[in-house]
XYZ file of C-alpha atoms in Angstrom:
653
model
C 13.691 213.219 -0.032
C 15.630 211.251 -2.884
C 18.814 209.777 -2.273
C 22.281 210.563 -4.139
C 22.802 208.396 -6.975
C 26.076 207.278 -5.705
C 24.754 206.255 -2.392
C 22.250 204.091 -4.641
C 24.517 202.255 -6.784
C 25.908 199.618 -4.176
C 22.699 199.660 -2.663
C 21.460 198.285 -6.066
C 23.922 196.005 -7.226
C 23.566 193.849 -3.780
C 19.804 194.049 -4.004
C 20.247 192.329 -7.615
C 22.893 190.077 -6.356
C 20.201 189.441 -3.868
C 17.566 188.677 -6.277
C 19.331 186.753 -8.492
C 21.076 184.397 -5.770
C 17.612 182.631 -5.137
C 16.849 182.103 -8.659
C 20.220 180.614 -9.265
C 19.496 178.418 -6.013
C 16.485 177.220 -7.847
C 17.648 176.621 -11.222
C 20.428 174.448 -9.299
C 18.078 172.522 -7.007
C 15.606 171.848 -10.024
C 18.960 170.483 -12.009
C 19.880 168.522 -8.727
C 16.776 166.828 -8.160
C 16.305 166.066 -11.915
C 20.027 164.539 -11.780
C 19.232 162.572 -8.582
C 16.115 161.339 -10.059
C 17.760 160.324 -13.329
C 21.105 158.762 -11.373
C 18.339 157.077 -9.187
C 16.297 155.401 -12.266
C 19.955 154.398 -13.738
C 21.150 152.868 -10.576
C 17.598 150.914 -10.227
C 17.774 149.799 -13.910
C 21.465 148.362 -13.116
C 20.014 146.995 -10.371
C 17.436 145.058 -11.747
C 19.691 144.266 -14.859
C 22.345 142.966 -12.238
C 19.768 141.239 -10.398
C 18.134 139.301 -13.607
C 21.695 138.051 -14.424
C 22.319 136.847 -11.233
C 19.048 135.178 -11.139
C 19.713 133.816 -14.938
C 23.029 132.537 -14.156
C 21.333 130.889 -11.443
C 18.841 129.342 -13.246
C 21.265 128.259 -15.805
C 23.210 126.383 -13.122
C 20.095 125.027 -11.894
C 18.970 123.482 -15.565
C 22.726 122.095 -16.033
C 22.327 120.475 -12.489
C 19.450 118.916 -13.394
C 20.386 117.776 -16.593
C 23.442 116.586 -15.395
C 21.798 114.480 -12.666
C 19.457 113.040 -14.613
C 22.669 112.101 -16.871
C 23.578 110.181 -14.001
C 20.326 108.506 -13.049
C 20.415 107.363 -16.995
C 24.062 106.284 -17.093
C 23.373 104.109 -13.887
C 21.083 101.649 -15.853
C 22.331 98.173 -15.409
C 21.931 95.297 -18.154
C 20.092 93.178 -15.603
C 17.385 96.248 -15.441
C 16.971 96.128 -19.624
C 16.510 92.546 -19.922
C 13.033 92.565 -20.723
C 9.794 95.201 -20.087
C 9.178 93.860 -16.690
C 12.516 94.666 -15.444
C 13.205 98.002 -17.332
C 9.526 99.540 -16.403
C 9.805 99.997 -13.079
C 13.036 102.016 -13.021
C 11.822 103.942 -15.898
C 8.651 104.690 -13.569
C 10.902 106.086 -10.924
C 12.537 108.335 -13.447
C 9.550 110.024 -14.910
C 8.090 110.254 -11.578
C 10.665 111.921 -9.456
C 10.131 115.741 -10.823
C 13.381 115.407 -13.186
C 11.641 116.684 -16.047
C 11.356 113.791 -18.133
C 8.165 112.612 -20.326
C 9.973 109.583 -21.523
C 12.325 106.524 -20.864
C 13.721 104.379 -23.942
C 16.418 101.805 -23.726
C 18.570 101.221 -27.315
C 20.858 98.050 -27.282
C 22.625 99.630 -29.917
C 22.072 100.556 -33.037
C 18.852 98.482 -34.664
C 18.907 96.266 -31.442
C 16.192 95.905 -29.122
C 14.076 98.912 -28.108
C 12.221 99.346 -24.571
C 10.252 102.441 -23.731
C 7.823 104.022 -20.961
C 5.501 105.199 -22.215
C 5.322 103.414 -25.520
C 5.080 105.973 -27.565
C 7.420 106.605 -30.899
C 9.484 109.138 -30.962
C 10.512 110.710 -34.066
C 13.666 111.398 -35.298
C 16.850 109.258 -35.666
C 17.485 107.901 -32.638
C 20.290 104.872 -33.986
C 22.336 108.008 -35.385
C 22.395 109.790 -31.887
C 23.214 106.708 -30.204
C 25.949 105.540 -32.223
C 27.523 108.786 -31.878
C 27.268 108.712 -28.038
C 28.571 105.264 -27.725
C 31.745 106.294 -30.053
C 32.132 109.604 -28.061
C 31.324 107.828 -24.873
C 29.602 110.797 -23.389
C 25.772 112.036 -23.124
C 24.246 113.495 -26.673
C 21.174 115.686 -26.746
C 19.045 115.638 -30.094
C 17.199 118.470 -31.769
C 14.071 119.495 -30.181
C 10.961 118.070 -31.964
C 7.373 118.887 -31.580
C 5.103 115.553 -30.218
C 1.018 116.891 -29.508
C 1.077 120.289 -28.277
C 4.751 120.422 -26.399
C 8.154 120.583 -27.631
C 10.622 118.206 -26.266
C 14.148 117.207 -26.558
C 16.187 114.142 -25.867
C 19.243 113.136 -24.299
C 21.511 109.942 -25.206
C 22.965 108.427 -22.469
C 25.648 105.235 -23.509
C 25.854 102.394 -20.913
C 28.878 100.686 -20.723
C 29.705 97.052 -18.899
C 32.988 96.097 -18.716
C 34.611 98.581 -20.992
C 31.805 97.145 -23.821
C 29.251 99.596 -24.561
C 25.860 97.552 -24.187
C 23.329 100.502 -25.112
C 21.860 103.542 -24.967
C 19.638 105.184 -22.086
C 17.330 107.969 -23.877
C 15.431 110.519 -21.864
C 13.065 112.540 -23.887
C 12.328 115.924 -21.886
C 9.427 118.175 -22.022
C 10.745 121.666 -22.209
C 7.474 122.984 -20.651
C 8.111 120.514 -17.760
C 11.314 121.149 -17.520
C 10.723 124.462 -17.090
C 7.840 124.396 -14.666
C 9.612 121.783 -12.216
C 13.259 123.699 -12.430
C 12.102 127.187 -12.586
C 11.180 127.985 -8.397
C 7.706 130.300 -7.725
C 9.657 133.387 -6.753
C 12.239 133.391 -10.189
C 8.394 133.232 -11.662
C 7.062 136.104 -9.751
C 9.854 138.782 -11.243
C 10.243 137.608 -15.033
C 8.751 135.854 -17.531
C 10.926 132.518 -18.639
C 11.284 131.420 -22.256
C 12.648 128.938 -24.111
C 12.855 130.073 -27.586
C 14.660 127.323 -31.167
C 17.623 128.840 -32.944
C 14.930 130.717 -35.304
C 13.408 132.506 -32.442
C 10.107 130.522 -32.018
C 8.774 129.563 -28.602
C 9.495 126.452 -27.544
C 8.261 126.669 -24.055
C 7.114 129.593 -21.190
C 6.590 129.861 -17.345
C 4.823 133.321 -16.361
C 2.975 134.078 -13.687
C 0.194 136.522 -15.937
C 0.829 137.217 -19.504
C 1.409 140.796 -18.536
C 4.063 142.661 -21.683
C 7.638 142.957 -20.405
C 9.187 145.749 -20.385
C 12.765 145.990 -22.553
C 15.460 144.752 -20.071
C 15.372 140.700 -21.332
C 18.493 138.810 -20.421
C 19.287 135.971 -23.035
C 21.487 132.900 -22.669
C 22.791 129.863 -24.803
C 20.980 126.554 -23.471
C 23.939 123.986 -23.399
C 23.277 121.640 -22.870
C 21.106 120.299 -24.521
C 22.405 123.111 -27.162
C 21.103 122.757 -30.951
C 20.661 126.705 -30.880
C 17.731 126.925 -27.817
C 18.441 129.831 -25.709
C 16.586 130.807 -22.475
C 15.298 134.442 -21.847
C 14.407 135.686 -19.159
C 12.552 139.325 -19.198
C 11.507 141.124 -16.125
C 7.991 142.590 -15.931
C 7.351 146.133 -16.616
C 7.967 147.365 -12.874
C 4.243 148.921 -10.977
C 6.111 152.001 -9.547
C 5.221 151.959 -5.483
C 2.441 154.738 -4.934
C 4.899 156.301 -2.524
C 7.448 157.056 -5.591
C 5.445 158.900 -7.545
C 3.792 160.863 -5.112
C 7.565 161.424 -3.709
C 8.468 162.962 -7.333
C 4.817 164.373 -7.351
C 6.032 166.063 -4.143
C 9.461 167.024 -5.225
C 7.585 169.050 -8.241
C 5.038 170.801 -6.261
C 7.193 171.599 -3.410
C 9.734 173.043 -6.734
C 6.673 175.263 -7.797
C 5.665 176.193 -3.867
C 9.181 177.470 -3.703
C 9.643 179.280 -7.101
C 6.129 181.011 -5.814
C 7.322 181.548 -2.506
C 10.203 183.520 -3.931
C 8.092 185.390 -6.412
C 5.685 186.471 -3.132
C 8.255 186.907 -1.291
C 10.083 188.983 -3.946
C 6.722 190.884 -4.466
C 6.352 191.655 -0.930
C 10.433 192.717 -0.501
C 9.778 194.949 -3.370
C 6.360 196.397 -1.898
C 8.645 196.523 1.715
C 11.014 198.522 -0.042
C 8.505 200.707 -1.467
C 7.138 200.913 1.732
C 10.210 201.747 3.384
C 11.389 204.808 0.791
C 7.776 206.177 1.243
C 8.034 205.717 5.387
C 11.646 207.219 5.012
C 10.673 210.062 2.832
C 7.670 210.861 5.059
C 9.836 210.668 8.256
C 12.085 212.658 6.922
C 9.492 215.358 5.309
C 7.652 214.729 8.588
C 10.654 215.511 10.915
C 11.566 218.778 8.773
C 8.226 219.811 9.330
C 8.728 219.347 12.813
C 11.412 221.205 13.331
C 10.132 224.407 11.491
C 7.251 224.625 13.092
C 7.086 226.670 16.184
C 3.962 224.460 17.713
C 5.693 222.589 20.382
C 4.556 218.315 20.168
C 4.975 215.981 22.991
C 3.441 212.234 22.882
C 3.190 211.079 26.673
C 2.424 207.039 27.184
C -0.918 206.046 29.011
C 1.226 206.059 32.277
C 2.583 209.680 31.693
C 5.979 209.044 30.119
C 7.140 211.226 28.023
C 8.124 209.259 24.555
C 8.582 212.125 22.174
C 9.278 215.870 22.057
C 10.119 217.908 18.835
C 12.817 220.576 18.770
C 9.976 223.509 19.308
C 8.966 222.049 22.121
C 12.457 221.745 23.744
C 13.383 225.369 22.673
C 10.084 226.476 24.829
C 11.309 224.957 28.122
C 15.074 224.710 27.853
C 15.062 220.737 28.610
C 17.013 218.761 25.703
C 14.871 215.719 24.083
C 17.603 213.469 26.300
C 16.493 214.779 29.204
C 12.522 214.870 28.915
C 11.963 211.218 27.008
C 11.378 208.810 29.649
C 10.398 211.315 32.274
C 7.023 211.054 34.610
C 5.351 213.226 36.929
C 6.337 215.569 38.184
C 7.780 217.382 34.976
C 10.487 219.720 35.499
C 8.949 222.473 33.563
C 6.153 222.651 35.500
C 5.175 225.625 37.771
C 6.392 224.876 41.548
C 3.475 227.109 42.774
C 0.911 224.801 41.041
C 2.267 221.187 41.070
C -0.817 219.820 42.818
C -3.302 221.407 40.224
C -1.118 220.143 37.510
C -0.642 216.751 38.769
C -4.269 216.689 39.037
C -5.060 217.751 35.481
C -2.429 215.422 34.616
C -4.295 213.007 36.168
C -7.606 213.713 34.742
C -6.087 213.849 30.894
C -4.553 210.376 31.222
C -7.784 208.734 32.666
C -9.801 210.721 29.152
C -11.618 213.144 31.535
C -9.412 216.212 30.237
C -10.871 219.362 28.373
C -12.074 218.314 25.114
C -10.779 221.684 23.395
C -7.820 223.383 23.941
C -7.050 225.111 27.131
C -4.730 227.633 28.527
C -1.917 226.539 31.193
C 1.020 228.169 32.619
C 4.754 226.242 32.302
C 8.123 227.220 33.401
C 11.234 227.645 31.315
C 14.739 226.257 32.720
C 16.007 229.961 33.500
C 12.573 229.910 35.789
C 10.494 232.031 33.466
C 6.381 231.413 33.916
C 4.805 231.655 30.850
C 1.517 231.119 29.217
C 0.699 227.805 26.626
C -2.361 226.710 24.695
C -2.114 223.029 24.922
C -4.430 220.818 22.674
C -4.324 216.808 23.650
C -5.632 214.115 21.309
C -5.720 210.468 21.965
C -2.311 208.509 20.062
C -4.040 205.294 18.041
C -2.185 202.487 16.727
C -2.652 200.401 13.364
C -4.687 198.227 15.290
C -7.313 201.118 16.705
C -5.687 200.747 20.136
C -5.075 204.250 21.930
C -1.031 204.145 23.312
C -0.896 207.464 24.646
C -1.545 210.881 24.450
C -0.320 213.893 21.938
C -0.067 217.456 22.754
C 0.324 220.377 20.768
C 1.848 223.198 22.880
C 1.582 226.808 21.661
C 3.855 229.469 23.582
C 1.255 232.241 23.698
C 3.354 234.599 26.142
C 3.676 236.977 22.561
C -0.047 236.739 21.931
C -0.876 237.363 25.734
C 1.030 240.867 25.389
C -0.322 241.592 22.096
C -3.542 241.287 23.563
C -2.810 243.497 26.622
C -1.296 246.047 24.248
C -4.483 245.692 22.176
C -6.956 246.267 24.843
C -4.842 248.827 26.233
C -4.895 250.712 22.987
C -8.875 250.135 22.821
C -9.159 251.545 26.069
C -7.045 254.786 25.026
C -9.312 255.001 22.051
C -12.280 254.564 23.840
C -11.458 257.351 26.204
C -10.510 259.470 23.420
C -13.490 258.683 21.728
C -15.522 259.684 25.214
C -13.341 262.782 25.136
C -13.989 263.791 21.848
C -17.976 262.782 22.132
C -17.914 265.236 25.718
C -15.915 267.638 23.667
C -18.399 268.007 21.064
C -21.328 268.116 23.977
C -19.349 271.175 25.867
C -22.024 273.322 24.999
C -24.760 271.616 26.361
C -23.460 270.164 29.181
C -22.204 274.148 29.760
C -26.190 275.151 29.573
C -27.046 272.112 31.517
C -24.451 272.875 34.382
C -25.264 276.800 33.869
C -28.670 276.329 35.657
C -28.127 274.601 38.716
C -25.314 277.313 39.212
C -27.469 280.079 38.322
C -29.783 278.885 41.059
C -27.290 278.537 43.395
C -26.123 282.018 42.772
C -29.854 283.248 42.994
C -30.638 281.375 46.287
C -26.982 283.135 47.952
C -27.826 286.740 46.854
C -31.391 285.937 48.160
C -30.165 284.691 51.781
C -27.390 287.792 51.556
C -30.188 290.242 50.969
C -32.721 288.598 53.480
C -29.822 288.670 56.200
C -28.654 292.278 55.341
C -32.160 293.768 55.696
C -33.048 292.290 58.760
C -36.166 291.288 57.842
C -35.946 287.195 57.405
C -38.887 285.808 58.226
C -38.333 282.209 60.344
C -37.258 279.560 58.002
C -36.965 281.393 54.472
C -33.065 281.110 54.666
C -33.140 277.546 55.705
C -35.352 276.848 52.492
C -32.928 278.864 50.520
C -30.137 277.411 51.473
C -31.776 273.722 50.921
C -32.680 274.859 47.433
C -29.206 275.938 46.692
C -27.697 272.705 48.466
C -30.198 270.329 45.987
C -28.759 272.892 43.239
C -25.441 271.638 43.973
C -26.069 268.035 44.487
C -27.605 268.267 40.663
C -24.592 270.097 39.563
C -21.999 267.343 41.426
C -24.047 264.342 39.508
C -23.494 266.069 36.262
C -19.740 266.285 36.934
C -19.501 262.837 38.320
C -21.125 261.398 35.626
C -18.826 263.645 33.144
C -15.897 262.478 34.996
C -17.110 258.560 35.548
C -17.957 258.634 31.655
C -14.424 260.401 30.742
C -11.953 258.622 33.126
C -10.098 255.988 31.855
C -11.013 252.766 34.398
C -10.885 248.772 33.519
C -14.024 247.122 32.734
C -16.045 246.381 35.258
C -18.627 243.614 34.590
C -21.773 244.537 37.152
C -25.518 244.196 37.383
C -27.107 247.236 35.355
C -30.909 248.223 35.141
C -31.683 249.052 31.127
C -34.065 251.549 31.726
C -31.976 253.666 34.266
C -28.954 253.711 31.707
C -30.850 254.216 28.848
C -32.677 257.746 30.666
C -29.236 258.795 31.578
C -27.742 258.309 28.220
C -30.749 260.361 27.074
C -30.341 262.670 29.486
C -26.933 263.700 28.026
C -28.610 263.998 24.269
C -31.735 265.567 24.939
C -29.969 269.130 25.315
C -28.439 268.660 21.955
C -31.345 267.154 20.453
C -33.544 269.801 21.272
C -30.508 272.413 19.438
C -30.930 270.727 16.553
C -34.758 270.523 16.506
C -34.625 266.962 17.076
C -37.530 265.042 19.252
C -36.937 261.629 20.964
C -39.393 259.619 21.013
C -38.542 256.810 23.569
C -40.397 253.072 24.796
C -38.779 252.068 27.544
C -39.748 248.817 29.683
C -41.726 249.448 33.084
C -40.525 246.786 34.934
C -36.647 246.777 35.457
C -34.396 244.645 33.236
C -31.524 244.068 34.812
C -28.110 242.467 33.105
C -24.683 242.087 33.832
C -22.131 244.790 31.860
C -19.877 247.434 32.100
C -22.173 250.518 32.317
C -19.961 253.031 31.494
C -18.920 251.541 28.243
C -22.718 250.408 27.538
C -23.632 254.001 28.006
C -20.801 255.357 25.747
C -21.904 252.897 22.851
C -25.757 253.777 23.900
C -24.650 257.748 23.159
C -22.503 257.171 20.427
C -25.584 255.477 18.444
C -27.801 257.953 20.041
C -25.909 261.067 18.576
C -25.229 259.392 15.232
C -29.040 259.088 14.553
C -29.338 263.010 15.368
C -26.478 263.643 13.203
C -28.381 261.790 10.581
C -31.464 264.036 10.209
C -29.253 267.211 10.354
C -30.105 267.884 6.844
C -33.524 266.750 7.367
C -36.763 269.239 7.341
C -37.635 269.500 11.304
C -40.957 267.929 11.397
C -39.164 264.704 10.162
C -36.226 264.790 12.578
C -37.705 262.077 14.933
C -35.169 259.893 16.610
C -37.205 256.846 18.253
C -35.819 254.257 20.917
C -37.098 251.033 22.061
C -36.113 248.532 24.377
C -37.922 245.614 24.931
C -37.403 241.919 26.307
C -37.099 239.029 23.789
C -37.071 235.905 25.892
C -33.365 235.284 27.080
C -32.232 238.825 25.834
C -32.699 242.383 25.767
C -33.466 243.997 22.405
C -32.631 248.062 22.177
C -33.327 249.532 18.459
C -32.331 253.272 17.834
C -34.277 254.385 14.697
C -33.489 257.676 12.706
C -35.211 259.188 9.678
C -32.424 260.600 7.725
C -31.142 259.816 4.531
C -30.509 256.065 5.061
C -26.807 254.308 4.244
C -25.755 253.441 0.716
C -24.698 249.421 0.073
C -21.108 251.388 -0.576
C -21.265 252.585 2.872
C -22.826 249.353 4.673
C -20.150 247.348 3.449
C -17.498 249.063 5.180
C -19.596 250.751 8.028
C -18.134 248.831 11.116
C -14.206 249.020 9.732
C -11.720 250.806 11.808
C -11.256 254.408 10.458
C -13.918 254.817 8.084
C -16.321 257.869 8.626
C -19.149 259.475 6.620
C -17.789 262.626 8.745
C -15.394 265.271 7.793
C -14.575 265.764 11.790
C -15.015 261.761 12.609
C -12.239 259.523 13.493
C -14.145 256.689 12.490
C -14.066 254.693 15.442
C -17.321 255.103 16.748
C -19.205 251.956 15.633
C -16.488 249.628 15.301
C -15.787 250.594 18.892
C -19.624 249.987 19.820
C -19.435 246.316 18.168
C -16.588 245.889 19.902
C -18.202 246.518 23.021
C -21.296 244.707 22.087
C -19.555 241.413 21.322
C -17.204 241.842 24.416
C -20.795 241.185 26.425
C -21.135 238.346 24.105
C -23.919 240.446 22.241
C -25.037 241.313 18.610
C -24.869 244.662 16.700
C -26.668 245.604 13.807
C -28.619 247.659 11.371
C -31.375 247.691 8.808
C -32.918 250.371 6.798
C -36.235 251.851 8.478
C -39.296 251.501 6.690
C -40.132 255.161 7.251
C -36.781 256.364 6.034
C -33.236 256.269 7.375
C -31.432 253.698 9.455
C -32.321 251.175 12.320
C -29.660 250.338 14.906
C -30.055 247.032 16.869
C -28.299 246.097 19.933
C -29.161 242.432 21.527
C -27.743 241.852 24.711
C -28.114 238.593 26.909
C -30.326 238.813 29.907
C -28.695 238.245 33.174
C -29.897 234.800 34.446
C -30.307 235.661 37.930
C -31.436 239.036 37.760
C -34.412 237.415 35.135
C -35.329 234.753 38.072
C -35.248 237.519 40.448
C -37.503 239.551 38.074
C -39.680 236.220 37.795
C -40.701 235.853 41.264
């Protein structure tokens, strides 16, 4: 059942927010992760930049310290050490071997004066001009870079003074490459590519671990001293990210994808679940409405026999409410007090799976104490995993049905009695003729006895013989009357042993007089050996009597020579077959279709109940009644009855 639209609106709005909130959260999560990665990257670049600047400032200070230290060393050359090459060379050699970056040490005794050099290599450039500048300023002066062989160099001119008078200039020739090799430490070389550039950007020297391309995060500072446009440039190597970082980023992306897929799958699952819940609610409402509308009681019990569910029909049937019944175990309040033990035994057999396979009748008790019959069907309760969780019972109150069956039985008995009375009324003349014979004989015997007694000439034994014959005729009349009484009187059906031959002989005795009166010959083929079966003798006698009389009536308009009624009885395996064949006009197809219907008859004076009652009686004996066309003309009615097994066994002995 569909819910009202107004009741669905808040639920729909809430569901919409529930769907959009995870999506918005996912988008914000992705933005936050992207922002975090971007900020982390920028922070890392800034940290690397700050580290680069700090390292370059340290390198600048180290170079400045080395150059200043060398200036002090060169400025400490005394005049005695520069008197000749012999005194100069040891001091110069010590300078060159001290990892000072110097390739050559020279001494100039003023512009144009004596020169000393170690090693003795002529340096290009104008040393005199720079020397004059150094002496005039009294400070070290650095010259322009120049190339000597495969390396670039620059010179430092340190003026020397003695007693306030300039005595010369000490010149140190630096190899830029050697200076880098000796000043730049290994750990700095691991991080950066250090390059010295001239004023035009040409590379004069470099120090690097590998010849690898550098990234864009380079830093440049002026190399002063020595100045002259020289610049020191440090470029970090392109950083190789550790494997954990891309893996972490990839993991974040994958996790985000998994979250998105999970949300999509969850949405699909929730949609399916909502549809299933709606269908379940609809099915539950439908089932509830159906269970509330039926008159069949439904009762569910678990494997321990406790009631887990009852429908309203069951509650109305027994008089107890659902709250009073659910959870109750044996004995149940609706069990009949006098049948507690038998009911408990059946209850235990059902729980053990040994109960009746088909429906069975039982008796329940209402709350007001009324006992009523019910028809119960038991079925196992199976869950979704195929396991049995209990038993479901459908309970039908059949008290009305039983009452209707009793009324129908009584009505059937009345109809059978009426039919017997009608039959006996139709046979009254024949029965009167049959009774007239013994009554006439009795009267004759009595008159003879009176005459003999009056004459006094009675021979010994004559009166006694006459009285015996009179008594025999009286017994014959009594048997006829008793047979008629048993046939007509209304009595309860009986199930007793019956012998087919004697039963048919008795019935044939009823119809023989009427058959002779109508010119019908009866041909019988009855079994010699007794065939015993169980049944109601009176009801079966009425059935065969109706079939015989119908066969006689069917030949009323036929020529006398064709009026032959054949009665054949025999045994076929475990049953008895009685066939009654007439040679009348037969039964048309239109009549055959309605032949066994109640109140249908082809006789103007008939009630239309004979064959219907006959079939009911035969089927009540687990037999069968049918007809077929007679090859000689007319119809053949067949009656098949089950042969009594006990009697059949005795017969076989």
